[in-house]
Tab-separated table of C-alpha atoms and ligand atoms in Angstrom:
chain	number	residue	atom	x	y	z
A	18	UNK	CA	0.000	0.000	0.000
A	19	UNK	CA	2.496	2.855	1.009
A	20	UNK	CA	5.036	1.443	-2.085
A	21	UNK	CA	2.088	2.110	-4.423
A	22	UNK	CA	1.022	5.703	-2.684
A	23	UNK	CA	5.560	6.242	-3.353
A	24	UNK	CA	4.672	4.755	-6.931
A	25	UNK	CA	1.337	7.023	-7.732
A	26	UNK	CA	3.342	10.410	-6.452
A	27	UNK	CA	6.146	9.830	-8.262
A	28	UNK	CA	4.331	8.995	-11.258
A	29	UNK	CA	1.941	12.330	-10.572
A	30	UNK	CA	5.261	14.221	-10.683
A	31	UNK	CA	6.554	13.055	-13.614
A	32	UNK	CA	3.356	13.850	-15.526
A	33	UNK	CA	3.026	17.324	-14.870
A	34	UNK	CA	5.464	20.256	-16.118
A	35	UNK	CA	7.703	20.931	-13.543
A	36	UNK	CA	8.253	24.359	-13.863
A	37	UNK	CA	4.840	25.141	-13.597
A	38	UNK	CA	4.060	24.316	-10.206
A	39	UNK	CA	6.466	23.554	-7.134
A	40	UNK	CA	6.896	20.067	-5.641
A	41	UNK	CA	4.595	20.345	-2.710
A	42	UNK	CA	1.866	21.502	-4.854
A	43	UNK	CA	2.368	18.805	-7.605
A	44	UNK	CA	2.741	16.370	-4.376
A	45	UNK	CA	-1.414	17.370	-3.308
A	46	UNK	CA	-2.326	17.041	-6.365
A	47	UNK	CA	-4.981	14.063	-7.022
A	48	UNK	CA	-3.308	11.367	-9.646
A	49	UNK	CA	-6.046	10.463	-11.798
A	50	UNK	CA	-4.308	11.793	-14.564
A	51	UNK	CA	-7.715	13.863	-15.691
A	52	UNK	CA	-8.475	17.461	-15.991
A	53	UNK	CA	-5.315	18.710	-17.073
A	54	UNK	CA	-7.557	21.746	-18.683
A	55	UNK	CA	-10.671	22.894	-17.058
A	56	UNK	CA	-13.362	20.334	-18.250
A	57	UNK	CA	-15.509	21.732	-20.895
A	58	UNK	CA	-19.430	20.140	-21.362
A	59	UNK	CA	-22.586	20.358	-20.416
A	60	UNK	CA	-24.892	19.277	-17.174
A	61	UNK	CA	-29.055	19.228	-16.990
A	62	UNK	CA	-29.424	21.325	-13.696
A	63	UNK	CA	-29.714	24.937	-14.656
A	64	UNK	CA	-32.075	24.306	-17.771
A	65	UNK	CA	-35.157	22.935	-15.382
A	66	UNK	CA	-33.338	20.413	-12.456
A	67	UNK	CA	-34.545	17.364	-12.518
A	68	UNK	CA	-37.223	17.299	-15.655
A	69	UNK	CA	-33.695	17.249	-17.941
A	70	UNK	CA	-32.185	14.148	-15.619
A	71	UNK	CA	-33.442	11.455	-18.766
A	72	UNK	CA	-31.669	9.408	-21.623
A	73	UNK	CA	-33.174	11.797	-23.973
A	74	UNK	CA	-32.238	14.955	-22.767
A	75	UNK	CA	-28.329	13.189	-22.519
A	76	UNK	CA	-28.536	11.667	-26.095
A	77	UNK	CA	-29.977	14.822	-27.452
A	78	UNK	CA	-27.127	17.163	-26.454
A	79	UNK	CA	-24.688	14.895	-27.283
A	80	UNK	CA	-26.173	14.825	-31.071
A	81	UNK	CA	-26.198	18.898	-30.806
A	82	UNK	CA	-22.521	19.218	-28.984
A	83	UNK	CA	-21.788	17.537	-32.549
A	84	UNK	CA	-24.197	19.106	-35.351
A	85	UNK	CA	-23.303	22.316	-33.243
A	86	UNK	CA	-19.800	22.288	-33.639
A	87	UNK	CA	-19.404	22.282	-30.082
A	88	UNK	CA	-17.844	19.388	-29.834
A	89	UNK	CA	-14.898	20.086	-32.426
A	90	UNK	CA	-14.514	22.760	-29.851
A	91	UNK	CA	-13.647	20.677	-26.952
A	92	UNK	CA	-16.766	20.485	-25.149
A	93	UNK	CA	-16.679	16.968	-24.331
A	94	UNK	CA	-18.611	16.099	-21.113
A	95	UNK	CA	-22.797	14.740	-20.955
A	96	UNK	CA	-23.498	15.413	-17.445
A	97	UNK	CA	-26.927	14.681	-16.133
A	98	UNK	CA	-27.401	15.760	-12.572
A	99	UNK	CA	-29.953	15.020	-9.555
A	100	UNK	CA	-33.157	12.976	-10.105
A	101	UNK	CA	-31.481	10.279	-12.347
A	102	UNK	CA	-31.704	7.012	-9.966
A	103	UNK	CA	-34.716	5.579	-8.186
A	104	UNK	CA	-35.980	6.575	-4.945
A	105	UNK	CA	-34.231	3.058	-3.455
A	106	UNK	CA	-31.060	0.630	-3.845
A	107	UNK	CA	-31.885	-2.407	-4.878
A	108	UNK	CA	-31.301	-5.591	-2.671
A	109	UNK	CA	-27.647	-5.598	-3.147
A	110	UNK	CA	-27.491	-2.067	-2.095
A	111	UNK	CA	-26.956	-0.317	-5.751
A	112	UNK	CA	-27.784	2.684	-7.467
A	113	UNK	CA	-30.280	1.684	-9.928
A	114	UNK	CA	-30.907	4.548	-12.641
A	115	UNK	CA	-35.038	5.092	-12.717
A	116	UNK	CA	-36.305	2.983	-15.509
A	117	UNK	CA	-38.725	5.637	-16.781
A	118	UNK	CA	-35.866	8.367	-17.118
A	119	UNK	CA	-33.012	5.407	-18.681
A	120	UNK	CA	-35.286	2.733	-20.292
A	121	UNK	CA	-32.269	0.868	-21.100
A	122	UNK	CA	-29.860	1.542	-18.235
A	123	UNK	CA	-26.931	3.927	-17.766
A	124	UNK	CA	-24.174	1.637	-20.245
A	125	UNK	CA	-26.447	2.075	-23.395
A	126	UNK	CA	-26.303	5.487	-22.402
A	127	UNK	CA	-22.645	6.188	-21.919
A	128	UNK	CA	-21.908	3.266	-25.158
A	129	UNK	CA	-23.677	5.676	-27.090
A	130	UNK	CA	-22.201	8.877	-26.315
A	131	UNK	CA	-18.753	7.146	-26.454
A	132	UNK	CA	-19.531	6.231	-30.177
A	133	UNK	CA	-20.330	10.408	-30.486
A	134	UNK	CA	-16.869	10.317	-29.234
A	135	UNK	CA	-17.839	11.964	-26.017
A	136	UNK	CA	-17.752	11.721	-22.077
A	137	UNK	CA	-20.939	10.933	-19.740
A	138	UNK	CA	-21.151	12.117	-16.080
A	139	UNK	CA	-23.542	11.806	-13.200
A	140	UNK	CA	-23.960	13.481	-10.372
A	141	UNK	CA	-24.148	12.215	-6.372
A	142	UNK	CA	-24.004	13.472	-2.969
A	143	UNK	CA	-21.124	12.827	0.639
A	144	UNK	CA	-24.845	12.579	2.593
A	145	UNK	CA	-27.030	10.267	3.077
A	146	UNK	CA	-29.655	11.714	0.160
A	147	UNK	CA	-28.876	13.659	-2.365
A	148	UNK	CA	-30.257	17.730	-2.274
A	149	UNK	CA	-33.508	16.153	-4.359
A	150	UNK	CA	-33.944	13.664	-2.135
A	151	UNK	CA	-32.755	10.572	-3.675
A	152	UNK	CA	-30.146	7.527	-2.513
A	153	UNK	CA	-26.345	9.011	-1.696
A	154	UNK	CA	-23.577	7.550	-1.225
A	155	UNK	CA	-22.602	8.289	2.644
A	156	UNK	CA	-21.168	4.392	3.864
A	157	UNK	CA	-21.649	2.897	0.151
A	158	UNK	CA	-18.889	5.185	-1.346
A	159	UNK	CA	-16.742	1.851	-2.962
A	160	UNK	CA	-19.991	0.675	-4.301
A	161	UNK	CA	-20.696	3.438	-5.556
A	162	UNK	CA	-17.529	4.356	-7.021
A	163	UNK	CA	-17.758	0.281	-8.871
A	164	UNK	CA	-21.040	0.750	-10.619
A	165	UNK	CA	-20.112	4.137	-11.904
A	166	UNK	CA	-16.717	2.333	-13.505
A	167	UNK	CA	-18.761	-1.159	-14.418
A	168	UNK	CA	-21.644	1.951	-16.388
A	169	UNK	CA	-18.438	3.135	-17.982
A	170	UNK	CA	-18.514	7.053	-16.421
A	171	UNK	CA	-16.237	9.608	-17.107
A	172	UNK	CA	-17.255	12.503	-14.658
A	173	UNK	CA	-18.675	12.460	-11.202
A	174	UNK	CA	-19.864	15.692	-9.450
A	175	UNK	CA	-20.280	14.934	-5.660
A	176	UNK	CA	-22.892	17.317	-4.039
A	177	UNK	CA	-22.749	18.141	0.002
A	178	UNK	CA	-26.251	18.040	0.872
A	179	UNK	CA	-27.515	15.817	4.389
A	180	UNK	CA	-24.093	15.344	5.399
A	181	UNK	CA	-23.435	14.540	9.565
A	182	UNK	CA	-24.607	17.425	11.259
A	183	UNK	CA	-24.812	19.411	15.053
A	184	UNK	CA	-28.801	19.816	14.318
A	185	UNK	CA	-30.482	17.209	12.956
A	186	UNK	CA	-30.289	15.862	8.844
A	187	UNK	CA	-31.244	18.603	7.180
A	188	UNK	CA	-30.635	19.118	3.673
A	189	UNK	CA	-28.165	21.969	4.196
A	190	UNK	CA	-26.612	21.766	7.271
A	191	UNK	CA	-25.587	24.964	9.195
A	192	UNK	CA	-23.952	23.309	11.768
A	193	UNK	CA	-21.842	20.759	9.813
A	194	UNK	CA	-20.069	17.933	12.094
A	195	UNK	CA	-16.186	17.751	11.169
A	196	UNK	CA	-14.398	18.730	8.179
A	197	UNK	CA	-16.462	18.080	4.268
A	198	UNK	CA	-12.762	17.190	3.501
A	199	UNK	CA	-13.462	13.855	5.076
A	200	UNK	CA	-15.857	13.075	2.798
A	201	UNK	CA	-13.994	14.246	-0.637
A	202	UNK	CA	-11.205	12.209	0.489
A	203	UNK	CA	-13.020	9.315	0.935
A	204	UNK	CA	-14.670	9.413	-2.247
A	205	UNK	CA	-11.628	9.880	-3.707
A	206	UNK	CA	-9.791	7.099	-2.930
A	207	UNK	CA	-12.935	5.174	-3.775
A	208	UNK	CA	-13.186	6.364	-7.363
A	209	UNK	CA	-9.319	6.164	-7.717
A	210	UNK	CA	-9.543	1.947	-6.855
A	211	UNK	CA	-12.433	2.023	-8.838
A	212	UNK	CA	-10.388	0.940	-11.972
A	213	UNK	CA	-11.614	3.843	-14.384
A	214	UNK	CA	-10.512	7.075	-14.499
A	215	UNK	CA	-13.287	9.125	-13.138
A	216	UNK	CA	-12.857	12.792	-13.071
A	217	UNK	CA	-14.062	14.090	-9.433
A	218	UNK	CA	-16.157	17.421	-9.395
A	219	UNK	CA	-16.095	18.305	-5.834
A	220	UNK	CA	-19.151	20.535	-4.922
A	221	UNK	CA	-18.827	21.423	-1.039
A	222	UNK	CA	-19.869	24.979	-1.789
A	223	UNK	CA	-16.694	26.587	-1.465
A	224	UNK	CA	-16.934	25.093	2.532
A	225	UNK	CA	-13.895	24.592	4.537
A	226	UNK	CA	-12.118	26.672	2.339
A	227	UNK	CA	-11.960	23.847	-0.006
A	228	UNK	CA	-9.482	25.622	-2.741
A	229	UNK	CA	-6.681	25.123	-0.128
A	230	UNK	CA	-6.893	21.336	-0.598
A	231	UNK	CA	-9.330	20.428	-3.106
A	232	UNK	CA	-6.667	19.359	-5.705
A	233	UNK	CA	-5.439	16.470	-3.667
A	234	UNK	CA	-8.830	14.979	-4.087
A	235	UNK	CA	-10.496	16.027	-7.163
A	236	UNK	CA	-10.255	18.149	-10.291
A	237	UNK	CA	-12.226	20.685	-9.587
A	238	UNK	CA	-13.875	22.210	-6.587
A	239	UNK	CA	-17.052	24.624	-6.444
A	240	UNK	CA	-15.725	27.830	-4.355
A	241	UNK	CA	-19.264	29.261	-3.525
A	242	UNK	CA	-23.343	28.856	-3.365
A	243	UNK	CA	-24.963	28.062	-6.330
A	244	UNK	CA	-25.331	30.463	-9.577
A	245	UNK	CA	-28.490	32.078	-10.122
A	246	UNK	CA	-29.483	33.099	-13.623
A	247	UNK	CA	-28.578	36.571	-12.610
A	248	UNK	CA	-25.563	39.397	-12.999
A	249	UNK	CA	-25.631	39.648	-9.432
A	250	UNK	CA	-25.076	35.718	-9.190
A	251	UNK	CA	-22.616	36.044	-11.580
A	252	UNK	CA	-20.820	39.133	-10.671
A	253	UNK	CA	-20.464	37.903	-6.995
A	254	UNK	CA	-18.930	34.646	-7.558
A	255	UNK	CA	-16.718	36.104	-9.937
A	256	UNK	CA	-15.619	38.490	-7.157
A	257	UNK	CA	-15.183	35.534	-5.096
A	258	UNK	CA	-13.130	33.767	-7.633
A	259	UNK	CA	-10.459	36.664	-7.742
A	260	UNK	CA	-8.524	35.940	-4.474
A	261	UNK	CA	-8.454	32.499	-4.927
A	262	UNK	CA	-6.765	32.171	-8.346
A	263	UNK	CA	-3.598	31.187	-7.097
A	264	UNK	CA	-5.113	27.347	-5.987
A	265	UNK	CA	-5.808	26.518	-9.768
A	266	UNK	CA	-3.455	24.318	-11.655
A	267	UNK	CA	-3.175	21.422	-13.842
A	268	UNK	CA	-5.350	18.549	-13.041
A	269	UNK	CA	-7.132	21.272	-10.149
A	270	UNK	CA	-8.972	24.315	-10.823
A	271	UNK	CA	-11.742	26.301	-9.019
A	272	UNK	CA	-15.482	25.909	-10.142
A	273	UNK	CA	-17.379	28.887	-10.166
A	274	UNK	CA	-20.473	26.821	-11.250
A	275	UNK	CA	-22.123	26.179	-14.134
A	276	UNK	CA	-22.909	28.605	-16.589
A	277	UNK	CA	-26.134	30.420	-17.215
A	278	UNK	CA	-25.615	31.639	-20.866
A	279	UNK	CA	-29.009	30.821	-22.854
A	280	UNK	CA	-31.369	31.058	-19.624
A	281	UNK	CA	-32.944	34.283	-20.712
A	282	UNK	CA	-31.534	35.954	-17.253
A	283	UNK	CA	-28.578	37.757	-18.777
A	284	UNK	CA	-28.482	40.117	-21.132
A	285	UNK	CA	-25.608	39.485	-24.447
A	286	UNK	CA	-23.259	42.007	-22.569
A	287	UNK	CA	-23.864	40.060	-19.115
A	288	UNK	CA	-23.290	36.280	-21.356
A	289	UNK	CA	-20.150	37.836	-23.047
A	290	UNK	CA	-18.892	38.482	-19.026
A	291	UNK	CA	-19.944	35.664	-17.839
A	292	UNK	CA	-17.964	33.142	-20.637
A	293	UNK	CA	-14.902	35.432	-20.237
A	294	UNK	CA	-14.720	35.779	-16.538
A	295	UNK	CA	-15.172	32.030	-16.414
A	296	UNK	CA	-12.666	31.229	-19.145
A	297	UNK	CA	-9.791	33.286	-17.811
A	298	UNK	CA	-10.450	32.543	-14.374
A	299	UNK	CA	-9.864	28.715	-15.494
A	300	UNK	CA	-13.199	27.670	-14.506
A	301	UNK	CA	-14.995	24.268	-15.470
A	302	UNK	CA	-17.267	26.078	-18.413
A	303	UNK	CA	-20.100	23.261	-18.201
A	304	UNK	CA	-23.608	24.297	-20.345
A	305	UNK	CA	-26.453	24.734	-18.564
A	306	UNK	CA	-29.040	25.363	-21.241
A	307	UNK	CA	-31.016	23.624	-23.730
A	308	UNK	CA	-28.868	23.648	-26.557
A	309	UNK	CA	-31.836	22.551	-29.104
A	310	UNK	CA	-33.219	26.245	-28.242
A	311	UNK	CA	-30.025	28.057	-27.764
A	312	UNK	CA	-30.284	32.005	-29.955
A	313	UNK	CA	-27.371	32.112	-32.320
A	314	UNK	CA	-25.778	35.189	-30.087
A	315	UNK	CA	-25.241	32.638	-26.876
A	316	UNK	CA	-24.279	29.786	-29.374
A	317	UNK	CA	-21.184	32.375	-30.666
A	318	UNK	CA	-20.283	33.486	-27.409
A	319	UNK	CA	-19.952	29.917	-25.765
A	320	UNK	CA	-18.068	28.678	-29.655
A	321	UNK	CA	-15.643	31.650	-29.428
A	322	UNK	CA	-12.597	29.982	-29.972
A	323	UNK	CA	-9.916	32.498	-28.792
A	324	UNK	CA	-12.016	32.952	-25.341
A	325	UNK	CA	-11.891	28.716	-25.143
A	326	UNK	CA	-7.885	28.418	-26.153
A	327	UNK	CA	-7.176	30.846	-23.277
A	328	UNK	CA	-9.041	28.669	-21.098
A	329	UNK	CA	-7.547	25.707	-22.396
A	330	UNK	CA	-3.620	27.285	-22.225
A	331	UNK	CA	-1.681	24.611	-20.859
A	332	UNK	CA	-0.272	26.478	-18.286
A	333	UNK	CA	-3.750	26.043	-16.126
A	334	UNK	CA	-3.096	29.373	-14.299
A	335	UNK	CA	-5.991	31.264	-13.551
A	336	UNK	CA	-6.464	35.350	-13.333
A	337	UNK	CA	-6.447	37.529	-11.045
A	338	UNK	CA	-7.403	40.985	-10.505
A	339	UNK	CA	-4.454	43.790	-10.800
A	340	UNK	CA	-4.772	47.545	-10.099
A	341	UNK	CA	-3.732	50.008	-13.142
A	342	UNK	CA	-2.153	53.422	-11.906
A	343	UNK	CA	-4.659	56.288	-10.464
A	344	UNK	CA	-7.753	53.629	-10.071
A	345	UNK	CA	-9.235	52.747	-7.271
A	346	UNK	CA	-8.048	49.155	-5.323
A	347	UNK	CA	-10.529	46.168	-5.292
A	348	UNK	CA	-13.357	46.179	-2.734
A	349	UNK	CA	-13.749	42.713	-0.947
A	350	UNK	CA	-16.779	41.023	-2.396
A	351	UNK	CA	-17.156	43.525	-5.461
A	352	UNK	CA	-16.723	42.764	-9.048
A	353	UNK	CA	-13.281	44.946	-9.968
A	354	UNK	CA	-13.166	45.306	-13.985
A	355	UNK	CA	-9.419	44.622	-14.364
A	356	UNK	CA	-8.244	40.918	-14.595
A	357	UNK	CA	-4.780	39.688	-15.696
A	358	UNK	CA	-2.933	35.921	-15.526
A	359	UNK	CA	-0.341	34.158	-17.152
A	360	UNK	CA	-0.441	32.025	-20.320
A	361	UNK	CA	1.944	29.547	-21.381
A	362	UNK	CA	2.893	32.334	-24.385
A	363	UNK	CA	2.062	35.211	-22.702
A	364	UNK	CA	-0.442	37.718	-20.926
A	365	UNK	CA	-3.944	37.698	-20.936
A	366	UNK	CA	-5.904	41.305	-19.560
A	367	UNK	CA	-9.678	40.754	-19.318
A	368	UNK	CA	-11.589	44.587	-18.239
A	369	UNK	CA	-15.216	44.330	-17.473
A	370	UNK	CA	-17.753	46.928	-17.431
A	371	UNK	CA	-18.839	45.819	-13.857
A	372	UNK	CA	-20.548	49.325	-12.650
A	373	UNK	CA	-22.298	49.826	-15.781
A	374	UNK	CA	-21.205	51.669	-18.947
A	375	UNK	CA	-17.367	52.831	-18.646
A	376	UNK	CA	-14.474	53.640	-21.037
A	377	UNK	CA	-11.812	51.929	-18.943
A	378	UNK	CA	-8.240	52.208	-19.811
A	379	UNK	CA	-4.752	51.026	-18.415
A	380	UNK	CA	-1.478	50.701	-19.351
A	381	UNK	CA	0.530	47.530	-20.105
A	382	UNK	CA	3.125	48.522	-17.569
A	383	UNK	CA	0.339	48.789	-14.647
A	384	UNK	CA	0.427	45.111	-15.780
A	385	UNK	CA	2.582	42.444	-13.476
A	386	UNK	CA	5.004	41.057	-15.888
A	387	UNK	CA	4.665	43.609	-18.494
A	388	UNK	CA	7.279	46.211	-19.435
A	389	UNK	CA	6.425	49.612	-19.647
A	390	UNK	CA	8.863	50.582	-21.858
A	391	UNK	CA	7.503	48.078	-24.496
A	392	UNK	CA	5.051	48.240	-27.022
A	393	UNK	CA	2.853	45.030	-27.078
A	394	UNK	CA	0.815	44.094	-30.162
A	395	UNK	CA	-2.199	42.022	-28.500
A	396	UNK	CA	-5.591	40.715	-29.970
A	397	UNK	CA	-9.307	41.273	-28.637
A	398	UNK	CA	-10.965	37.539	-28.354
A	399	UNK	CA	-14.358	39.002	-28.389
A	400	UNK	CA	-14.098	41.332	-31.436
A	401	UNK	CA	-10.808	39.945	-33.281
A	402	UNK	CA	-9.337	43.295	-32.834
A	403	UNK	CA	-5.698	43.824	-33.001
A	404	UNK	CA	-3.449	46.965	-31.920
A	405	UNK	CA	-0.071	47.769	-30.586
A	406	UNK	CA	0.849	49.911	-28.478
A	407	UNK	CA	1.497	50.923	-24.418
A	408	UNK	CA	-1.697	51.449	-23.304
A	409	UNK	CA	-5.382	50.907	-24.318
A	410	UNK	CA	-8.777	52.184	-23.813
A	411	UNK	CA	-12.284	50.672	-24.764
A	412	UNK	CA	-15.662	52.010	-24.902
A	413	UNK	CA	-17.805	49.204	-22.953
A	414	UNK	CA	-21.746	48.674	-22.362
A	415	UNK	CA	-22.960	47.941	-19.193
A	416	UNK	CA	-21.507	44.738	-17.888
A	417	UNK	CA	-19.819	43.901	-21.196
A	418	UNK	CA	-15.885	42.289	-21.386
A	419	UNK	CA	-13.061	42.579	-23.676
A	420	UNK	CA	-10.440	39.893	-23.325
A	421	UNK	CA	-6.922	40.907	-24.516
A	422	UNK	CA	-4.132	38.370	-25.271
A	423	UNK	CA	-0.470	39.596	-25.751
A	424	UNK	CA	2.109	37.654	-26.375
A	425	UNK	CA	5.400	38.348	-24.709
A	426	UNK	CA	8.088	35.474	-25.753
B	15	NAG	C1	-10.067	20.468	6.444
B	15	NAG	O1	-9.267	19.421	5.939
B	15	NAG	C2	-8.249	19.842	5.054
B	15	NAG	C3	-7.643	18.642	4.370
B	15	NAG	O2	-7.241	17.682	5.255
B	15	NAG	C4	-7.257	20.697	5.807
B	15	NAG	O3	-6.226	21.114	4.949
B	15	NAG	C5	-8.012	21.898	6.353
B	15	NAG	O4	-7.141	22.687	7.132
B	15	NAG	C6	-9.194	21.470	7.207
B	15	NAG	N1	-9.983	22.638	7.515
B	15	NAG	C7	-10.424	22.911	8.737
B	15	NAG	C8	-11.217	24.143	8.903
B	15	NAG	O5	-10.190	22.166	9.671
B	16	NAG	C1	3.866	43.554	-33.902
B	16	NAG	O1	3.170	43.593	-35.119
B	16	NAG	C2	3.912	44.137	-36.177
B	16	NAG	C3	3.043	44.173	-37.427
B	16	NAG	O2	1.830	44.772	-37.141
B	16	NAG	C4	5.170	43.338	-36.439
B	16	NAG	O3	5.963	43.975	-37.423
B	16	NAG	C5	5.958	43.226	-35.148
B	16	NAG	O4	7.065	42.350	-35.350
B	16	NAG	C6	5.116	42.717	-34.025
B	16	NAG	N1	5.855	42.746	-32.783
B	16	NAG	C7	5.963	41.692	-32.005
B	16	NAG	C8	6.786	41.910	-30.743
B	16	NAG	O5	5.430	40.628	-32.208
């Protein structure tokens, strides 16, 4: 046991770049060898919960990540959430997927969106029900972790509702007993011995400050309460996002949910912020709409390829906010409009229009990393703009985004 924990570290730190990250943080990294990029795909919640947990609604999106394009794009992952499996185990104590939702079982399923050339996940909870209500896999996690493997899935999302609590079993608990950690950890090594690789969505609602040791576990870790189909939603969890940004990385990123782009909350400005806050942050950028419905200006915001390359850089480094010269420092909790972070060739400098309609300008030298006695040349991913120069300016609507990428080597 302890020669093969030496083995799987070793073989962790070969995998990854090493001048990307320092030993102790490749060392609490999880070794599943997934998620090397944020995960890019789709999950049923935000389009109506549980009336989009079917066969159909999985098998339909996969045919539209392809007809759309989508999935020449990257977008890869089918997840159907809550509401999938019966109300009970069966006599052996197994998830059994409800028979009116997936008439012929979860492997049909996942065989045929395999065939699309695509991934399938589900979605489960550390408790003893999940938040709808249904079986979870508190005491059954190696079962669990089995059946998903012997279906043949490729992405679990593990929820935190009706986990051991000071008051009672409620669904959320305010009063949670112990650390979530426990529970991530244990599900971890249970989908790790499981003998598929099984990427591990951890979704403890930013709890226990989970972005300080989420990546030893999983790929990716929710850092807050759910999104809304809101700018307030969105704006706040981006805020939330900022001062984290140093705990994403290859193979471990921060989730700041799943998106709401096509759920007639947000207006094209809001979607265009919402895609590129996500995307340069490093976030998971999972579809939550129905795509069979989608208006052609969310379908080009979510196919822009320059805004999914950045999120894709190898590097895995997320962004961060920065402060240009003469402007006023980030408040805690507030959506700032100036982002920057590293890419494997370069700089990217997202500005959002997060008080309403702003010019907002900055130099390249208010910039960490930048020179200001350089001219950059750089490219707008939204637009396709190019310029060069020391310094630049925009015009932007209310809550809109321009994404700049400059290359420096
Ligand atoms: C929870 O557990 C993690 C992982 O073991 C640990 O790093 C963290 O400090 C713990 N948090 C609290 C609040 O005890
Ligand atoms: C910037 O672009 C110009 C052409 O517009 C090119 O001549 C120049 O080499 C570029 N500079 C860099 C540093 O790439």
């Amino acid at each position: 046991m302890l020669l093969e924990i030496l083995l799987s570290l070793s073989a962790a730190v070969l995998a990854l770049p090493s001048t990307h990250l320092d030993a102790h943080q490749l060392e609490r990294r999880v070794n599943n060898g997934l998620g090397k990029t944020p995960a890019l795909g789709w999950n049923s919640w935000n389009i109506g919960g549980c009336a989009y947990a079917s066969e159909k609604a999985a098998l339909d999106t996969g045919k539209l990540f392809v007809s759309l394009g989508l999935k020449d794009l990257g977008y890869q992952y089918v997840n159907i959430d809550d509401c999938w499996s019966t109300k009970n185990r069966d006599s052996s104590g197994n998830l059994v997927p409800d028979p009116s939702k997936f008439p012929r079982g979860m492997k049909a399923v996942t065989d045929d969106l395999h065939n699309m050339g695509l991934k399938f996940g589900l979605y489960g909870c550390a408790g003893t029900q999940t938040c709808a209500g249904y079986p979870a896999s508190q005491g059954k996690e190696t079962q669990d972790a089995k059946k998903l493997a012997d279906w043949g899935v490729d992405y679990w999302k593990h929820d935190n509702c009706y986990t051991p609590c000071n008051n009672g079993n409620p669904q959320t608990c305010g009063s949670p007993k112990g650390n979530s950690s426990t529970y991530y950890k244990t599900f971890s090594n249970a989908l790790l011995g499981s003998g598929r690789p099984i990427l591990f969505s951890l979704c403890n609602w930013g709890r226990d400050n989970v972005w300080a040791w989420g990546a030893g576990f999983g790929n990716s870790w929710r850092m807050s309460t759910d999104i809304q189909n809101n700018w307030g939603s969105v704006a706040s969890i981006a805020a939330q996002a900022a001062p984290i940004a140093q705990y994403a990385g290859p193979g471990g990123f921060n989730d700041l949910d799943m998106m709401q782009i096509g759920n007639n909350g947000l207006s094209e400005n809001e979607e265009r912020a919402h895609m590129g806050i996500w995307a340069i942050a490093k976030s998971p950028i999972i579809l939550g709409t129905d795509l069979a419905k989608i208006r052609s200006s969310s379908l080009n915001i979510i196919k822009n390829k320059a805004i999914l390359a950045i999120n894709q850089d190898p590097l895995g480094k997320a962004a961060t906010y920065f402060t240009p010269a003469g402007k006023s420092k980030p408040q805690n909790g507030k959506l700032y409009p100036y982002w920057t972070g590293p890419l494997t060739d370069g700089v990217v400098i997202g500005v959002v229009a997060a008080d309403g309609a702003a010019t907002l300008s900055f130099n390249f030298g208010d910039v960490p990393g930048l020179d200001a006695t350089k001219t950059y040349n750089w490219t707008e991913a939204w637009t396709g703009t190019t310029g060069s120069g020391k310094a630049v300016s925009t015009n932007l609507g209310s809550h809109d985004m321009r994404v700049y990428r400059l290359k420096t080597a």
